[in-house]
Short mmCIF file of C-alpha atoms in Angstrom, two decimals:
data_model
loop_
_atom_site.label_atom_id
_atom_site.label_comp_id
_atom_site.label_asym_id
_atom_site.label_seq_id
_atom_site.Cartn_x
_atom_site.Cartn_y
_atom_site.Cartn_z
CA MET A 166 0.33 -0.38 0.05
CA GLU A 167 1.21 3.51 -0.95
CA LYS A 168 2.07 5.99 2.04
CA ARG A 169 -0.47 8.18 0.75
CA HIS A 170 -2.92 5.35 0.62
CA GLN A 171 -1.90 4.52 4.11
CA GLU A 172 -2.25 8.19 5.33
CA TYR A 173 -6.10 8.49 3.77
CA LEU A 174 -6.82 4.80 5.74
CA GLU A 175 -6.35 6.19 8.74
CA TYR A 176 -7.53 9.24 8.46
CA TYR A 177 -10.68 7.71 8.04
CA GLN A 178 -10.29 5.24 10.78
CA ALA A 179 -9.88 8.28 12.94
CA ARG A 180 -12.88 9.53 11.64
CA LEU A 181 -14.82 6.93 12.26
CA LYS A 182 -13.84 6.58 15.52
CA LYS A 183 -14.60 10.10 16.41
CA TYR A 184 -18.42 8.73 15.65
CA GLU A 185 -18.72 5.19 17.53
CA HIS A 186 -20.13 4.52 20.70
CA ASN A 187 -22.01 7.50 20.48
CA PRO A 188 -25.45 7.45 20.24
CA LEU A 189 -26.35 10.75 19.02
CA TYR A 190 -24.55 9.82 15.48
CA PRO A 191 -25.96 6.24 14.51
CA HIS A 192 -26.17 7.82 10.97
CA SER A 193 -22.21 9.55 10.91
CA GLN A 194 -21.24 6.16 12.53
CA GLU A 195 -22.85 3.98 9.72
CA SER A 196 -21.61 6.26 6.61
CA GLN A 197 -17.96 6.67 8.04
CA GLU A 198 -17.49 3.24 8.26
CA ALA A 199 -18.83 2.86 4.97
CA LEU A 200 -16.38 5.71 3.96
CA TYR A 201 -13.78 3.34 6.02
CA GLN A 202 -14.27 0.23 4.27
CA ALA A 203 -14.66 1.51 0.96
CA ILE A 204 -11.09 2.93 0.66
CA ALA A 205 -9.45 -0.25 3.46
CA SER A 206 -10.66 -2.25 0.52
CA SER A 207 -9.40 -0.70 -2.47
CA LYS A 208 -6.05 -1.28 -4.32
CA SER A 209 -5.53 1.88 -4.77
CA LEU A 210 -6.66 5.63 -4.33
CA GLU A 211 -7.92 5.99 -7.77
CA GLU A 212 -9.95 2.38 -7.05
CA TRP A 213 -11.47 4.03 -3.54
CA GLY A 214 -12.47 7.10 -5.30
CA GLN A 215 -14.27 5.91 -8.19
CA LYS A 216 -16.15 4.10 -4.79
CA VAL A 217 -17.00 7.21 -3.48
CA GLU A 218 -18.10 8.49 -6.53
CA ASN A 219 -20.39 5.68 -7.33
CA GLN A 220 -21.78 5.03 -3.58
CA GLN A 221 -22.10 8.96 -3.42
CA LEU A 222 -20.58 8.23 -0.10
CA THR A 223 -20.04 11.45 0.32
CA LEU A 224 -22.98 12.96 0.04
CA LYS A 225 -24.07 9.94 2.20
CA SER A 226 -21.69 11.25 5.36
CA ALA A 227 -22.80 14.73 4.55
CA ILE A 228 -26.70 13.70 5.25
CA ALA A 229 -25.96 11.38 7.51
CA LEU A 230 -24.75 13.90 9.79
CA VAL A 231 -27.63 16.38 9.61
CA LYS A 232 -29.41 14.30 10.53
CA ASP A 233 -27.63 13.24 13.63
CA LYS A 234 -27.27 17.06 14.27
CA GLU A 235 -31.49 17.62 13.36
CA THR A 236 -32.54 14.73 14.77
CA ALA A 237 -30.81 15.62 18.70
CA ARG A 238 -31.89 19.21 18.15
CA LYS A 239 -35.33 17.90 17.73
CA LYS A 240 -35.77 15.83 20.61
CA PHE A 241 -34.44 18.89 22.59
CA TYR A 242 -36.35 20.96 21.47
CA GLN A 243 -39.54 18.99 22.25
CA ASP A 244 -38.32 17.99 25.82
CA LEU A 245 -38.07 22.20 26.38
CA ASN A 246 -42.00 22.51 24.27
CA GLU A 247 -40.45 25.16 21.92
CA GLN A 248 -42.72 24.16 19.24
CA ILE A 249 -41.61 27.06 16.77
CA ARG A 250 -37.76 26.68 16.80
CA LEU A 251 -38.81 22.55 16.65
CA HIS A 252 -40.32 23.74 13.25
CA ALA A 253 -36.23 23.51 11.74
CA PRO A 254 -35.44 20.18 12.85
CA VAL A 255 -39.07 18.91 11.33
CA LYS A 256 -38.67 20.50 8.50
CA ILE A 257 -35.16 19.75 7.39
CA LEU A 258 -35.73 15.88 8.28
CA GLU A 259 -38.49 15.33 6.13
CA ILE A 260 -36.46 16.12 3.20
CA VAL A 261 -32.69 15.71 3.80
CA ASP A 262 -33.29 11.78 2.04
CA SER A 263 -34.35 13.44 -0.54
CA VAL A 264 -31.50 15.58 -1.78
CA LYS A 265 -29.43 14.67 -4.63
CA THR A 266 -25.81 16.50 -4.50
CA GLU A 267 -23.88 18.11 -1.81
CA ALA A 268 -24.91 21.73 -3.07
CA GLU A 269 -29.11 20.66 -2.58
CA LEU A 270 -28.65 19.73 1.17
CA ILE A 271 -26.62 23.44 1.81
CA ASN A 272 -29.34 24.96 0.51
CA THR A 273 -32.14 23.69 1.23
CA VAL A 274 -31.10 23.63 5.14
CA ASN A 275 -30.38 27.64 4.53
CA LYS A 276 -33.14 27.79 3.32
CA ILE A 277 -35.34 26.48 5.88
CA GLU A 278 -33.83 27.55 8.56
CA GLY A 279 -33.70 31.42 7.24
CA GLU A 280 -37.46 31.00 6.81
CA VAL A 281 -38.00 29.60 10.33
CA ASN A 282 -35.36 32.41 11.77
CA ILE A 283 -38.62 34.67 10.73
CA GLU A 284 -40.84 32.46 12.45
CA ILE A 285 -38.49 32.38 15.65
CA THR A 286 -38.20 36.71 15.58
CA LEU A 287 -42.22 36.99 15.25
CA ASP A 288 -42.36 34.70 18.21
CA LEU A 289 -40.05 36.63 20.25
CA PHE A 290 -41.49 39.74 19.68
CA THR A 291 -44.11 38.01 22.95
CA GLN A 292 -41.03 39.11 24.95
CA ALA A 293 -42.32 42.33 24.71
CA ILE A 294 -44.48 42.00 28.35
CA ILE A 295 -41.47 40.89 29.67
CA ASP A 296 -39.59 43.61 29.06
CA ASP A 297 -42.33 46.24 30.35
CA LEU A 298 -43.02 44.33 33.63
CA MET A 299 -41.27 46.80 35.53
CA MET A 300 -42.73 49.98 33.53
CA LEU A 301 -46.25 48.27 34.26
CA GLU A 302 -45.29 48.04 37.95
CA GLU A 303 -44.21 51.15 38.77
CA ILE A 304 -47.35 52.65 36.83
CA GLU A 305 -49.53 50.62 38.99
CA VAL A 306 -47.31 51.81 42.10
CA HIS A 307 -48.24 55.83 41.41
CA GLN A 308 -52.31 55.10 40.44
CA THR A 309 -52.53 53.80 43.10
CA ALA A 310 -50.19 55.60 45.76
CA GLU A 311 -51.82 57.61 49.25
CA VAL A 312 -50.65 61.31 48.13
CA PRO A 313 -51.92 64.70 49.40
CA GLU A 314 -54.77 65.40 47.87
CA GLU A 315 -53.50 68.14 46.41
CA TRP A 316 -50.96 65.81 44.65
CA LYS A 317 -53.40 63.12 43.21
CA LYS A 318 -53.94 64.71 39.78
CA GLU A 319 -50.09 65.07 38.91
CA ILE A 320 -49.18 61.25 40.82
CA ASN A 321 -51.88 59.53 40.80
CA HIS A 322 -53.37 60.45 36.46
CA ASP A 323 -50.91 63.32 34.91
CA TYR A 324 -47.44 61.06 35.04
CA PRO A 325 -48.74 57.67 35.02
CA GLN A 326 -50.93 58.77 32.16
CA GLU A 327 -47.48 60.15 30.63
CA LEU A 328 -45.86 56.38 30.93
CA ILE A 329 -48.97 54.91 29.19
CA ASP A 330 -48.82 57.50 26.43
CA GLN A 331 -45.21 57.01 25.78
CA GLY A 332 -45.94 52.99 25.70
CA LEU A 333 -48.46 53.57 23.38
CA LYS A 334 -46.48 55.73 20.84
CA ASP A 335 -43.19 53.19 21.04
CA TRP A 336 -45.25 51.16 20.19
CA VAL A 337 -46.98 52.25 17.24
CA GLY A 338 -43.75 53.86 16.78
CA MET A 339 -41.22 51.38 16.98
CA VAL A 340 -42.68 48.08 17.70
CA GLU A 341 -45.19 47.27 14.77
CA PRO A 342 -43.20 48.97 12.29
CA ASN A 343 -39.88 46.62 13.52
CA ALA A 344 -42.38 43.38 13.49
CA ARG A 345 -44.23 43.94 10.42
CA GLN A 346 -40.98 44.23 8.27
CA TRP A 347 -40.45 40.14 8.76
CA ASP A 348 -44.71 39.94 8.15
CA PRO A 349 -46.94 43.00 7.19
CA GLN A 350 -49.71 41.99 8.44
CA TRP A 351 -48.23 40.57 11.92
CA LYS A 352 -50.43 41.20 15.62
CA PHE A 353 -49.67 40.89 18.49
CA ASN A 354 -50.82 37.51 20.03
CA LEU A 355 -51.79 37.16 23.66
CA ASP A 356 -52.54 33.83 23.32
CA LEU A 357 -48.92 33.37 23.42
CA ILE A 358 -47.76 35.23 26.88
CA TRP A 359 -49.19 31.63 28.15
CA GLU A 360 -47.66 28.87 26.48
CA GLU A 361 -44.88 27.52 28.00
CA ARG A 362 -41.70 28.52 26.81
CA TYR A 363 -42.78 32.07 27.70
CA ARG A 364 -44.90 31.58 30.93
CA ARG A 365 -42.00 29.84 32.53
CA LEU A 366 -40.00 32.61 31.84
CA ILE A 367 -42.95 34.48 34.08
CA PRO A 368 -42.25 34.19 38.03
CA PHE A 369 -45.76 35.07 38.90
CA GLN A 370 -49.25 33.45 39.79
CA ASP A 371 -51.55 33.32 37.15
CA GLU A 372 -54.12 35.78 38.72
CA VAL A 373 -50.71 38.41 39.06
CA LEU A 374 -50.51 37.73 35.07
CA LYS A 375 -53.11 38.05 34.38
CA LYS A 376 -53.20 41.41 36.15
CA ARG A 377 -50.20 42.49 34.19
CA VAL A 378 -51.76 41.56 31.24
CA GLU A 379 -54.54 43.71 31.18
CA GLN A 380 -52.31 46.83 31.84
CA PHE A 381 -50.20 45.75 29.83
CA LYS A 382 -53.44 45.87 27.09
CA THR A 383 -53.29 49.00 28.05
CA TYR A 384 -49.88 50.12 28.43
CA ARG A 385 -49.46 49.15 24.55
CA GLY A 386 -52.65 50.07 23.18
CA LEU A 387 -53.28 46.26 22.59
#
């Protein structure tokens, strides 16, 4: 066996060992085993190259790695109940076995990731209520503060109303235009606040959160 052939053999043997006995990479182990056996059973690098081409071993190796990674990512997002982020691995796994070339694989995966990233971006606007919690509390504190009669209008009404007016202005002038760059029909979905991926970020009892949601609707003009 030529020195270069031996070096390639050792290289693909090392690649195989990288995935052996790793439960996250069953498809990659299988594909690397095929590559290793192809070169180990070849009398020359030319023969090995022909086997790789005829059996599409490089493409199969790329597909295997994508399948392993996306299968792991799918389980991770399922365990977290991250329904939007789950879309990417699900869609990729649906099509990965049908691609015909490495270029098609790369382009298809990138296209799906790009589409789902827009979904994620829009979904993350739900965090607006989390960002506003301190402001909602400040408004409530001023609205309910016990102050002398001569200060009631300024403290209990005028100042909280200024905050609310600014909140509405920012929403109409900044938040909505930003969201509608991605989806011209976007509207804030209050129901998403109660989805697990957001509810777990808000350490309040449901009754407190319900009150904050109503305050948020007033603050942002929803």
